[in-house]
mmCIF file of C-alpha atoms and ligand atoms in Angstrom:
data_model
loop_
_atom_site.group_PDB
_atom_site.id
_atom_site.type_symbol
_atom_site.label_atom_id
_atom_site.label_comp_id
_atom_site.label_asym_id
_atom_site.label_seq_id
_atom_site.Cartn_x
_atom_site.Cartn_y
_atom_site.Cartn_z
ATOM 1 C CA MET A 1 -85.241 40.179 -113.791
ATOM 2 C CA TYR A 2 -86.933 38.863 -110.688
ATOM 3 C CA PRO A 3 -86.681 37.778 -107.894
ATOM 4 C CA LYS A 4 -84.387 40.653 -107.128
ATOM 5 C CA ILE A 5 -82.640 41.744 -103.940
ATOM 6 C CA THR A 6 -81.862 45.488 -103.611
ATOM 7 C CA ALA A 7 -79.270 46.689 -101.282
ATOM 8 C CA SER A 8 -79.318 50.352 -100.352
ATOM 9 C CA ILE A 9 -75.787 51.339 -99.729
ATOM 10 C CA GLU A 10 -76.939 54.725 -98.626
ATOM 11 C CA LYS A 11 -79.008 53.167 -95.848
ATOM 12 C CA LEU A 12 -76.217 50.860 -94.919
ATOM 13 C CA LYS A 13 -73.822 53.711 -94.610
ATOM 14 C CA HIS A 14 -76.314 55.495 -92.323
ATOM 15 C CA ASN A 15 -76.607 52.410 -90.113
ATOM 16 C CA ILE A 16 -72.787 52.101 -90.055
ATOM 17 C CA ASN A 17 -72.405 55.675 -89.062
ATOM 18 C CA ILE A 18 -74.899 55.376 -86.154
ATOM 19 C CA VAL A 19 -73.478 52.122 -84.775
ATOM 20 C CA GLN A 20 -69.844 53.159 -85.302
ATOM 21 C CA SER A 21 -70.122 56.524 -83.517
ATOM 22 C CA PHE A 22 -71.986 55.018 -80.635
ATOM 23 C CA CYS A 23 -69.510 52.198 -80.129
ATOM 24 C CA ARG A 24 -66.442 54.470 -80.651
ATOM 25 C CA ALA A 25 -67.776 56.891 -78.032
ATOM 26 C CA ASN A 26 -67.748 53.801 -75.733
ATOM 27 C CA GLY A 27 -64.254 52.610 -76.401
ATOM 28 C CA ILE A 28 -65.089 49.929 -79.009
ATOM 29 C CA ASP A 29 -64.092 50.065 -82.660
ATOM 30 C CA PRO A 30 -66.280 47.391 -84.323
ATOM 31 C CA MET A 31 -65.237 45.532 -87.511
ATOM 32 C CA LEU A 32 -67.667 44.846 -90.328
ATOM 33 C CA VAL A 33 -68.613 41.192 -90.850
ATOM 34 C CA THR A 34 -69.348 40.652 -94.588
ATOM 35 C CA LYS A 35 -70.499 37.025 -94.891
ATOM 36 C CA CYS A 36 -74.196 37.806 -95.100
ATOM 37 C CA PHE A 37 -73.678 39.490 -98.543
ATOM 38 C CA MET A 38 -70.616 37.452 -99.640
ATOM 39 C CA ALA A 39 -68.434 40.613 -99.225
ATOM 40 C CA GLU A 40 -69.984 41.811 -102.515
ATOM 41 C CA PRO A 41 -67.341 44.174 -104.013
ATOM 42 C CA LYS A 42 -69.967 46.584 -105.318
ATOM 43 C CA ILE A 43 -70.988 47.237 -101.681
ATOM 44 C CA MET A 44 -67.527 46.909 -100.158
ATOM 45 C CA GLN A 45 -65.907 49.419 -102.444
ATOM 46 C CA GLN A 46 -68.224 52.058 -100.929
ATOM 47 C CA LEU A 47 -67.274 51.108 -97.391
ATOM 48 C CA ASP A 48 -63.482 51.065 -97.704
ATOM 49 C CA ASP A 49 -63.134 54.731 -96.652
ATOM 50 C CA LEU A 50 -65.401 54.543 -93.525
ATOM 51 C CA GLY A 51 -62.423 53.862 -91.212
ATOM 52 C CA PHE A 52 -63.206 50.331 -90.392
ATOM 53 C CA PRO A 53 -60.253 48.653 -88.485
ATOM 54 C CA TYR A 54 -60.998 45.350 -90.257
ATOM 55 C CA PHE A 55 -63.372 43.586 -92.622
ATOM 56 C CA ALA A 56 -64.168 40.047 -91.438
ATOM 57 C CA ASP A 57 -65.640 37.023 -93.033
ATOM 58 C CA SER A 58 -65.779 33.308 -92.318
ATOM 59 C CA ARG A 59 -65.098 32.271 -95.938
ATOM 60 C CA ILE A 60 -61.799 32.903 -97.647
ATOM 61 C CA GLN A 61 -63.549 33.040 -101.046
ATOM 62 C CA ASN A 62 -65.469 36.089 -99.886
ATOM 63 C CA LEU A 63 -62.320 37.811 -98.617
ATOM 64 C CA GLU A 64 -60.656 37.004 -101.922
ATOM 65 C CA ARG A 65 -63.251 39.207 -103.668
ATOM 66 C CA ILE A 66 -62.057 42.313 -101.771
ATOM 67 C CA LEU A 67 -58.312 41.831 -101.588
ATOM 68 C CA ASP A 68 -57.738 45.121 -103.491
ATOM 69 C CA LEU A 69 -59.390 47.102 -100.667
ATOM 70 C CA LYS A 70 -57.091 48.806 -98.175
ATOM 71 C CA THR A 71 -58.941 47.729 -94.932
ATOM 72 C CA PRO A 72 -57.112 44.683 -93.318
ATOM 73 C CA LYS A 73 -59.084 41.490 -93.517
ATOM 74 C CA ILE A 74 -59.751 38.786 -90.936
ATOM 75 C CA LEU A 75 -60.776 35.143 -91.597
ATOM 76 C CA MET A 76 -63.087 34.345 -88.648
ATOM 77 C CA ARG A 77 -63.606 30.582 -89.247
ATOM 78 C CA LEU A 78 -60.524 28.605 -88.253
ATOM 79 C CA PRO A 79 -58.540 28.177 -91.325
ATOM 80 C CA MET A 80 -58.523 24.732 -93.128
ATOM 81 C CA ILE A 81 -55.119 23.286 -93.685
ATOM 82 C CA SER A 82 -55.987 23.315 -97.382
ATOM 83 C CA GLU A 83 -56.387 27.095 -97.438
ATOM 84 C CA ILE A 84 -53.302 28.020 -95.461
ATOM 85 C CA SER A 85 -51.197 29.031 -98.446
ATOM 86 C CA LYS A 86 -53.899 31.480 -99.633
ATOM 87 C CA VAL A 87 -54.328 32.875 -96.125
ATOM 88 C CA VAL A 88 -50.635 33.639 -96.025
ATOM 89 C CA SER A 89 -50.245 34.908 -99.577
ATOM 90 C CA SER A 90 -53.177 37.208 -99.273
ATOM 91 C CA ASP A 91 -52.058 38.642 -95.885
ATOM 92 C CA ILE A 92 -55.297 37.579 -94.200
ATOM 93 C CA ILE A 93 -55.292 37.562 -90.409
ATOM 94 C CA SER A 94 -56.756 34.341 -89.119
ATOM 95 C CA MET A 95 -58.436 33.140 -85.900
ATOM 96 C CA ASN A 96 -56.889 30.006 -84.445
ATOM 97 C CA SER A 97 -57.279 27.368 -81.748
ATOM 98 C CA GLU A 98 -55.181 24.542 -83.037
ATOM 99 C CA PHE A 99 -51.340 24.446 -82.720
ATOM 100 C CA ASP A 100 -51.046 22.171 -85.806
ATOM 101 C CA THR A 101 -52.751 24.874 -87.895
ATOM 102 C CA VAL A 102 -50.597 27.640 -86.499
ATOM 103 C CA LEU A 103 -47.534 25.473 -87.252
ATOM 104 C CA ALA A 104 -48.675 25.059 -90.833
ATOM 105 C CA LEU A 105 -49.254 28.825 -91.048
ATOM 106 C CA ASN A 106 -45.744 29.434 -89.654
ATOM 107 C CA ASN A 107 -44.156 26.987 -92.174
ATOM 108 C CA GLU A 108 -46.051 28.522 -95.053
ATOM 109 C CA ALA A 109 -45.156 32.071 -93.974
ATOM 110 C CA ALA A 110 -41.482 31.019 -93.719
ATOM 111 C CA ILE A 111 -41.599 29.750 -97.272
ATOM 112 C CA GLN A 112 -43.361 32.911 -98.544
ATOM 113 C CA ASN A 113 -41.084 35.139 -96.412
ATOM 114 C CA LYS A 114 -43.956 36.666 -94.600
ATOM 115 C CA ILE A 115 -45.279 37.141 -91.016
ATOM 116 C CA ALA A 116 -48.691 35.609 -90.566
ATOM 117 C CA LYS A 117 -50.850 37.482 -88.109
ATOM 118 C CA ILE A 118 -53.195 35.472 -85.927
ATOM 119 C CA ILE A 119 -55.858 35.965 -83.193
ATOM 120 C CA ILE A 120 -56.212 33.412 -80.443
ATOM 121 C CA MET A 121 -59.705 31.952 -80.199
ATOM 122 C CA VAL A 122 -60.990 31.624 -76.696
ATOM 123 C CA ASP A 123 -64.087 29.596 -75.771
ATOM 124 C CA LEU A 124 -66.139 31.517 -73.150
ATOM 125 C CA GLY A 125 -68.757 28.784 -72.792
ATOM 126 C CA ASP A 126 -70.599 28.643 -76.152
ATOM 127 C CA ILE A 127 -68.636 25.382 -76.792
ATOM 128 C CA ARG A 128 -68.145 25.992 -80.475
ATOM 129 C CA GLU A 129 -64.592 26.878 -81.408
ATOM 130 C CA GLY A 130 -61.790 28.086 -79.097
ATOM 131 C CA ILE A 131 -59.720 26.995 -76.209
ATOM 132 C CA LEU A 132 -61.604 26.613 -72.927
ATOM 133 C CA GLU A 133 -59.137 26.514 -70.078
ATOM 134 C CA ASP A 134 -56.953 29.524 -69.048
ATOM 135 C CA ASP A 135 -53.800 27.374 -68.577
ATOM 136 C CA GLU A 136 -54.239 25.886 -72.010
ATOM 137 C CA ILE A 137 -54.730 29.326 -73.578
ATOM 138 C CA PHE A 138 -51.455 30.640 -71.933
ATOM 139 C CA GLU A 139 -49.503 27.509 -73.038
ATOM 140 C CA PHE A 140 -50.833 27.882 -76.552
ATOM 141 C CA ALA A 141 -49.804 31.561 -76.614
ATOM 142 C CA LYS A 142 -46.448 30.785 -75.197
ATOM 143 C CA ASN A 143 -45.806 28.028 -77.801
ATOM 144 C CA ILE A 144 -46.920 30.321 -80.583
ATOM 145 C CA SER A 145 -44.634 33.087 -79.420
ATOM 146 C CA LYS A 146 -41.629 30.863 -80.176
ATOM 147 C CA LEU A 147 -42.581 30.623 -83.852
ATOM 148 C CA SER A 148 -40.453 32.893 -86.076
ATOM 149 C CA ASN A 149 -43.122 33.737 -88.662
ATOM 150 C CA ILE A 150 -46.230 34.229 -86.581
ATOM 151 C CA LYS A 151 -47.504 37.343 -84.742
ATOM 152 C CA ILE A 152 -50.303 37.162 -82.237
ATOM 153 C CA ILE A 153 -52.361 40.305 -82.502
ATOM 154 C CA GLY A 154 -55.093 39.605 -80.156
ATOM 155 C CA VAL A 155 -57.774 37.350 -78.663
ATOM 156 C CA ALA A 156 -61.372 36.827 -79.663
ATOM 157 C CA SER A 157 -64.300 34.778 -78.536
ATOM 158 C CA ASN A 158 -67.483 33.704 -80.210
ATOM 159 C CA LEU A 159 -70.782 33.570 -78.344
ATOM 160 C CA SER A 160 -74.518 33.135 -79.205
ATOM 161 C CA CYS A 161 -73.780 30.527 -81.865
ATOM 162 C CA PHE A 162 -73.838 26.813 -80.997
ATOM 163 C CA GLY A 163 -74.671 27.073 -77.333
ATOM 164 C CA ALA A 164 -76.830 30.300 -77.300
ATOM 165 C CA ILE A 165 -74.644 31.692 -74.562
ATOM 166 C CA ARG A 166 -75.026 35.505 -74.260
ATOM 167 C CA PRO A 167 -72.021 37.819 -73.917
ATOM 168 C CA THR A 168 -72.180 39.152 -70.409
ATOM 169 C CA GLU A 169 -70.094 41.544 -68.316
ATOM 170 C CA LYS A 170 -68.665 38.393 -66.534
ATOM 171 C CA ASN A 171 -67.519 36.430 -69.586
ATOM 172 C CA GLN A 172 -66.234 39.547 -71.280
ATOM 173 C CA THR A 173 -64.261 40.394 -68.176
ATOM 174 C CA ARG A 174 -62.678 36.964 -68.475
ATOM 175 C CA LEU A 175 -61.591 37.608 -71.995
ATOM 176 C CA ALA A 176 -60.080 40.992 -71.061
ATOM 177 C CA TYR A 177 -58.243 39.249 -68.195
ATOM 178 C CA ILE A 178 -56.844 36.572 -70.564
ATOM 179 C CA ALA A 179 -55.615 39.331 -72.954
ATOM 180 C CA ASN A 180 -53.972 41.138 -70.136
ATOM 181 C CA GLU A 181 -52.306 37.989 -68.777
ATOM 182 C CA ILE A 182 -50.929 37.089 -72.242
ATOM 183 C CA GLU A 183 -49.468 40.631 -72.443
ATOM 184 C CA LYS A 184 -47.935 40.320 -68.980
ATOM 185 C CA GLN A 185 -46.581 36.744 -69.411
ATOM 186 C CA LEU A 186 -45.183 37.134 -72.956
ATOM 187 C CA GLY A 187 -44.630 40.883 -73.355
ATOM 188 C CA ILE A 188 -46.727 40.882 -76.524
ATOM 189 C CA LYS A 189 -49.141 43.731 -77.202
ATOM 190 C CA MET A 190 -52.780 42.630 -77.762
ATOM 191 C CA GLU A 191 -54.033 45.095 -80.250
ATOM 192 C CA LEU A 192 -57.405 43.352 -80.669
ATOM 193 C CA ILE A 193 -59.604 42.131 -77.894
ATOM 194 C CA SER A 194 -62.768 41.097 -79.660
ATOM 195 C CA GLY A 195 -65.633 39.994 -77.451
ATOM 196 C CA GLY A 196 -68.348 38.866 -79.734
ATOM 197 C CA GLY A 197 -70.797 39.780 -82.467
ATOM 198 C CA SER A 198 -74.059 41.812 -82.549
ATOM 199 C CA SER A 199 -75.263 39.905 -79.516
ATOM 200 C CA ALA A 200 -72.683 41.904 -77.482
ATOM 201 C CA PHE A 201 -74.055 45.209 -78.765
ATOM 202 C CA TYR A 202 -76.266 45.608 -75.737
ATOM 203 C CA LEU A 203 -73.274 45.628 -73.389
ATOM 204 C CA VAL A 204 -71.676 48.686 -75.097
ATOM 205 C CA GLY A 205 -71.793 51.552 -72.718
ATOM 206 C CA ASN A 206 -73.792 49.207 -70.415
ATOM 207 C CA GLY A 207 -71.333 47.032 -68.549
ATOM 208 C CA MET A 208 -68.826 46.149 -71.181
ATOM 209 C CA PRO A 209 -65.458 45.924 -69.376
ATOM 210 C CA LYS A 210 -62.700 48.335 -70.317
ATOM 211 C CA GLY A 211 -60.324 45.830 -71.785
ATOM 212 C CA ILE A 212 -62.633 44.857 -74.676
ATOM 213 C CA ASN A 213 -61.775 47.144 -77.690
ATOM 214 C CA SER A 214 -63.414 45.332 -80.521
ATOM 215 C CA LEU A 215 -66.671 43.629 -81.619
ATOM 216 C CA ARG A 216 -67.559 42.025 -84.900
ATOM 217 C CA PHE A 217 -70.873 43.179 -86.299
ATOM 218 C CA GLY A 218 -72.894 41.871 -89.210
ATOM 219 C CA GLU A 219 -76.495 42.165 -88.013
ATOM 220 C CA ALA A 220 -76.070 45.459 -86.106
ATOM 221 C CA PHE A 221 -74.770 47.307 -89.134
ATOM 222 C CA LEU A 222 -76.889 45.499 -91.796
ATOM 223 C CA PHE A 223 -80.246 45.274 -90.080
ATOM 224 C CA GLY A 224 -79.999 47.769 -87.207
ATOM 225 C CA THR A 225 -80.785 45.051 -84.591
ATOM 226 C CA GLU A 226 -78.860 43.897 -81.537
ATOM 227 C CA ALA A 227 -78.807 40.120 -81.507
ATOM 228 C CA SER A 228 -79.224 39.202 -77.787
ATOM 229 C CA PHE A 229 -82.788 40.358 -77.397
ATOM 230 C CA GLY A 230 -83.631 41.263 -80.949
ATOM 231 C CA ASN A 231 -84.128 44.919 -80.083
ATOM 232 C CA ARG A 232 -83.976 47.665 -82.731
ATOM 233 C CA ILE A 233 -81.001 50.013 -82.563
ATOM 234 C CA GLU A 234 -82.442 53.503 -82.473
ATOM 235 C CA ASN A 235 -82.319 55.608 -85.613
ATOM 236 C CA THR A 236 -81.295 52.759 -87.983
ATOM 237 C CA PHE A 237 -82.900 51.252 -91.089
ATOM 238 C CA ASP A 238 -84.286 47.732 -91.109
ATOM 239 C CA ASP A 239 -84.737 47.744 -94.867
ATOM 240 C CA VAL A 240 -81.190 48.049 -96.187
ATOM 241 C CA PHE A 241 -82.089 44.923 -98.151
ATOM 242 C CA VAL A 242 -85.424 44.438 -99.907
ATOM 243 C CA LEU A 243 -86.674 41.560 -101.924
ATOM 244 C CA SER A 244 -88.869 42.100 -105.028
ATOM 245 C CA ALA A 245 -90.768 39.148 -106.560
ATOM 246 C CA GLN A 246 -93.160 39.041 -109.518
ATOM 247 C CA ILE A 247 -96.785 37.807 -109.533
ATOM 248 C CA ILE A 248 -97.518 34.855 -111.806
ATOM 249 C CA GLU A 249 -101.058 34.100 -110.628
ATOM 250 C CA ILE A 250 -103.830 35.955 -108.800
ATOM 251 C CA LYS A 251 -106.886 34.004 -107.730
ATOM 252 C CA THR A 252 -109.426 33.863 -105.036
ATOM 253 C CA LYS A 253 -109.288 30.336 -103.492
ATOM 254 C CA PRO A 254 -110.511 28.500 -100.371
ATOM 255 C CA THR A 255 -108.230 28.650 -97.403
ATOM 256 C CA VAL A 256 -108.432 24.959 -96.739
ATOM 257 C CA PRO A 257 -107.129 22.468 -99.432
ATOM 258 C CA ILE A 258 -109.524 20.076 -101.114
ATOM 259 C CA GLY A 259 -109.007 16.259 -100.957
ATOM 260 C CA GLU A 260 -107.063 13.625 -98.886
ATOM 261 C CA ILE A 261 -104.325 15.017 -96.759
ATOM 262 C CA GLY A 262 -100.741 13.786 -97.413
ATOM 263 C CA PHE A 263 -97.435 15.617 -97.319
ATOM 264 C CA ALA A 264 -96.813 19.109 -98.601
ATOM 265 C CA ALA A 265 -93.421 20.135 -100.179
ATOM 266 C CA PHE A 266 -90.344 19.257 -98.090
ATOM 267 C CA ARG A 267 -92.363 16.467 -96.289
ATOM 268 C CA THR A 268 -94.111 18.934 -94.114
ATOM 269 C CA LYS A 269 -97.657 18.618 -92.743
ATOM 270 C CA PRO A 270 -99.042 22.101 -92.615
ATOM 271 C CA THR A 271 -102.429 22.967 -90.875
ATOM 272 C CA PHE A 272 -105.097 25.217 -92.292
ATOM 273 C CA GLU A 273 -107.667 27.451 -90.701
ATOM 274 C CA ASP A 274 -110.830 27.857 -92.606
ATOM 275 C CA ARG A 275 -111.163 31.557 -93.264
ATOM 276 C CA GLY A 276 -113.425 31.184 -96.311
ATOM 277 C CA ASN A 277 -112.338 32.253 -99.757
ATOM 278 C CA ARG A 278 -109.545 34.705 -100.005
ATOM 279 C CA LYS A 279 -107.541 36.508 -102.729
ATOM 280 C CA ARG A 280 -103.893 35.449 -102.986
ATOM 281 C CA VAL A 281 -101.060 35.873 -105.287
ATOM 282 C CA ILE A 282 -98.342 33.402 -106.314
ATOM 283 C CA LEU A 283 -94.846 34.959 -106.609
ATOM 284 C CA ALA A 284 -92.072 33.365 -108.591
ATOM 285 C CA VAL A 285 -89.591 32.832 -105.755
ATOM 286 C CA GLY A 286 -89.166 29.991 -103.322
ATOM 287 C CA LYS A 287 -87.135 28.036 -100.808
ATOM 288 C CA GLN A 288 -84.446 27.454 -103.438
ATOM 289 C CA ASP A 289 -83.776 31.190 -103.369
ATOM 290 C CA ILE A 290 -84.500 32.510 -99.880
ATOM 291 C CA GLU A 291 -85.405 31.656 -96.329
ATOM 292 C CA ILE A 292 -89.114 32.231 -96.343
ATOM 293 C CA SER A 293 -89.502 32.652 -92.587
ATOM 294 C CA GLY A 294 -87.253 35.740 -92.858
ATOM 295 C CA LEU A 295 -89.537 37.582 -95.280
ATOM 296 C CA LYS A 296 -92.161 40.142 -94.273
ATOM 297 C CA PRO A 297 -94.333 41.968 -96.923
ATOM 298 C CA ILE A 298 -93.639 45.703 -96.763
ATOM 299 C CA ASN A 299 -97.384 46.306 -97.119
ATOM 300 C CA LYS A 300 -98.707 45.478 -93.677
ATOM 301 C CA LYS A 301 -102.063 44.276 -94.945
ATOM 302 C CA GLU A 302 -100.487 41.325 -96.797
ATOM 303 C CA PHE A 303 -99.117 38.177 -95.213
ATOM 304 C CA ILE A 304 -97.299 35.015 -96.367
ATOM 305 C CA LEU A 305 -99.425 31.764 -96.506
ATOM 306 C CA GLY A 306 -96.616 29.416 -97.437
ATOM 307 C CA ALA A 307 -93.998 28.475 -99.941
ATOM 308 C CA SER A 308 -92.405 25.531 -101.777
ATOM 309 C CA SER A 309 -89.136 25.359 -103.705
ATOM 310 C CA ASP A 310 -90.219 27.860 -106.485
ATOM 311 C CA HIS A 311 -93.511 29.452 -105.344
ATOM 312 C CA LEU A 312 -94.443 31.834 -102.613
ATOM 313 C CA ILE A 313 -98.093 32.390 -101.837
ATOM 314 C CA VAL A 314 -99.146 35.733 -100.227
ATOM 315 C CA ASP A 315 -102.639 36.620 -98.971
ATOM 316 C CA VAL A 316 -103.639 39.987 -100.400
ATOM 317 C CA GLU A 317 -107.394 39.876 -99.552
ATOM 318 C CA GLU A 318 -107.096 42.951 -97.401
ATOM 319 C CA SER A 319 -104.395 44.698 -99.448
ATOM 320 C CA ASP A 320 -105.231 48.194 -100.691
ATOM 321 C CA VAL A 321 -103.206 47.439 -103.911
ATOM 322 C CA GLU A 322 -105.171 46.196 -106.940
ATOM 323 C CA TYR A 323 -102.580 43.663 -108.177
ATOM 324 C CA LYS A 324 -102.284 42.388 -111.714
ATOM 325 C CA VAL A 325 -100.202 39.515 -113.062
ATOM 326 C CA GLY A 326 -96.687 40.929 -113.594
ATOM 327 C CA ASP A 327 -96.821 43.293 -110.629
ATOM 328 C CA ILE A 328 -94.136 43.270 -108.027
ATOM 329 C CA VAL A 329 -94.521 42.467 -104.287
ATOM 330 C CA ARG A 330 -91.792 43.643 -102.013
ATOM 331 C CA PHE A 331 -90.510 42.275 -98.642
ATOM 332 C CA LYS A 332 -88.331 43.198 -95.771
ATOM 333 C CA MET A 333 -85.703 40.509 -95.093
ATOM 334 C CA THR A 334 -83.921 39.064 -92.049
ATOM 335 C CA TYR A 335 -80.274 37.909 -91.937
ATOM 336 C CA PRO A 336 -80.757 34.254 -93.032
ATOM 337 C CA SER A 337 -82.965 35.341 -95.984
ATOM 338 C CA VAL A 338 -80.454 37.980 -97.233
ATOM 339 C CA MET A 339 -77.662 35.391 -96.934
ATOM 340 C CA ARG A 340 -79.587 32.814 -98.994
ATOM 341 C CA ALA A 341 -80.507 35.429 -101.582
ATOM 342 C CA PHE A 342 -76.847 36.370 -102.036
ATOM 343 C CA THR A 343 -75.777 32.771 -102.470
ATOM 344 C CA SER A 344 -78.590 31.940 -104.915
ATOM 345 C CA SER A 345 -77.746 32.435 -108.596
ATOM 346 C CA PHE A 346 -81.451 32.779 -109.277
ATOM 347 C CA VAL A 347 -81.756 36.089 -107.474
ATOM 348 C CA THR A 348 -80.836 39.274 -109.278
ATOM 349 C CA LYS A 349 -78.730 41.742 -107.189
ATOM 350 C CA GLU A 350 -79.173 45.456 -107.397
ATOM 351 C CA TYR A 351 -77.256 48.133 -105.538
ATOM 352 C CA LEU A 352 -78.479 51.701 -104.868
ATOM 353 C CA LEU A 353 -75.795 54.215 -104.026
HETATM 354 C C1 PLP B 1 -70.886 35.798 -88.362
HETATM 355 C C2 PLP B 1 -69.947 36.065 -87.256
HETATM 356 C C3 PLP B 1 -70.052 37.274 -86.486
HETATM 357 C C4 PLP B 1 -71.064 38.344 -86.749
HETATM 358 O O1 PLP B 1 -72.283 37.982 -86.257
HETATM 359 P P1 PLP B 1 -73.527 39.062 -86.196
HETATM 360 O O2 PLP B 1 -74.464 38.476 -85.194
HETATM 361 O O3 PLP B 1 -74.096 39.178 -87.582
HETATM 362 O O4 PLP B 1 -72.973 40.353 -85.677
HETATM 363 C C5 PLP B 1 -69.170 37.482 -85.482
HETATM 364 N N1 PLP B 1 -68.204 36.529 -85.199
HETATM 365 C C6 PLP B 1 -68.054 35.358 -85.862
HETATM 366 C C7 PLP B 1 -67.044 34.412 -85.508
HETATM 367 C C8 PLP B 1 -69.033 35.071 -86.943
HETATM 368 O O5 PLP B 1 -68.934 33.951 -87.541
#
C-alpha cells in the first residue's frame, strides 16, 4: 500500500558507524535520539548491540515500545507529574528542572523501592527548559542530593530549539564548569555531561571543551547532517528514509489556474508563474501524511508544484521517465517529513535490513 516510507536499516547503521567512531575518537559518546521514528521497535532491535550508551526520546510512549532492549533509556522532555509512576517503574532516566517534579519522582521511587536517576537540565541561553542561573543550579543539585531515592547522574542542556542559539565553545565550557562544580560541591560523580543535539556536531574535534562527554543525535545519525549550518557529514547517507507515492492522474495542464482567485487549501494564496502547458502527476499523499516542504523527488528533473491535504502535484515535464497511472514516484525526506510520516496511520512503513 502507498504512500509508503522505507527505512534502510543498513544505511542507518552505516551512518551510525561513521558518526559514532568520529565522535568517540574525540572523547564524546553520543546517544541515539529516537523520536523522529517513534522509536520503532523493528528499527531499534537492530541497533541495541551497537554500543550506544543510551537511547533517548521526548515521549514516554515511544520509550515504552523499546523497554525490552538492554540499552538504558532517557526521557528528554521534562516528565509530566502524570507520567511519574511510569518513569519510575520502567527505570527511565529523566531530565529535570523543577524541584516539585523531582520530589514526586523521589516519593514514587520510595513507594516502588527504587532509585530514580535524573539529569539536571541547564539553560545555556536558548530559553526553553532548564535552570538559567549558576547559583540556582547548585542549590537545586544540593536539595536533590538530600533525597533518599534520587540519583543525579549528570547535566544536560538544550540549544538550537526555541531561541535558535547555537552550541559554542563558550556555552559548552560553561556546562562543563557547572558539572565540575556540582562534583566538587556535592561529591557526586557526573557520568553524563550532555551538551546538545546535532547542532553541536560541528564542535566535535573543533573546539568542544574536554568536560563534555555526551551529545544527543537524531539528525546526524538519521540524515547525516549537522544541524548548526546544515552541512553534510562526509561519507553518510541522506536517504535512510525514502517516501514512495502512487500516481492517480497524469495530465498536461496550464501552469496558471483559470478563473477568479480566492484561497487555496489551508487558506493560502499561492502565486503562479506562467510557464505554458506542462506535464504533471498527482500523487495520493498530502499534508495529512507528511511535511511537504521536506520532500525532494529523487529524480532531479522532477519538482513539487504544491499539495493539499491529500494530493501532491509534481511537475514531470522534463522527467526522463514515461510515467503511467499507478507508477510510483520516490522522494528523499527531511526530519519533519519523516516524523510526520511515522505518526501518520495513512503511511505504510517498510524496513530494509
Ligand atoms: C530532539 C532532541 C534532540 C536531538 O536533536 P537532533 O537535532 O535531531 O540531533 C536532542 N535533545 C533534545 C532535548 C531533543 O528534544
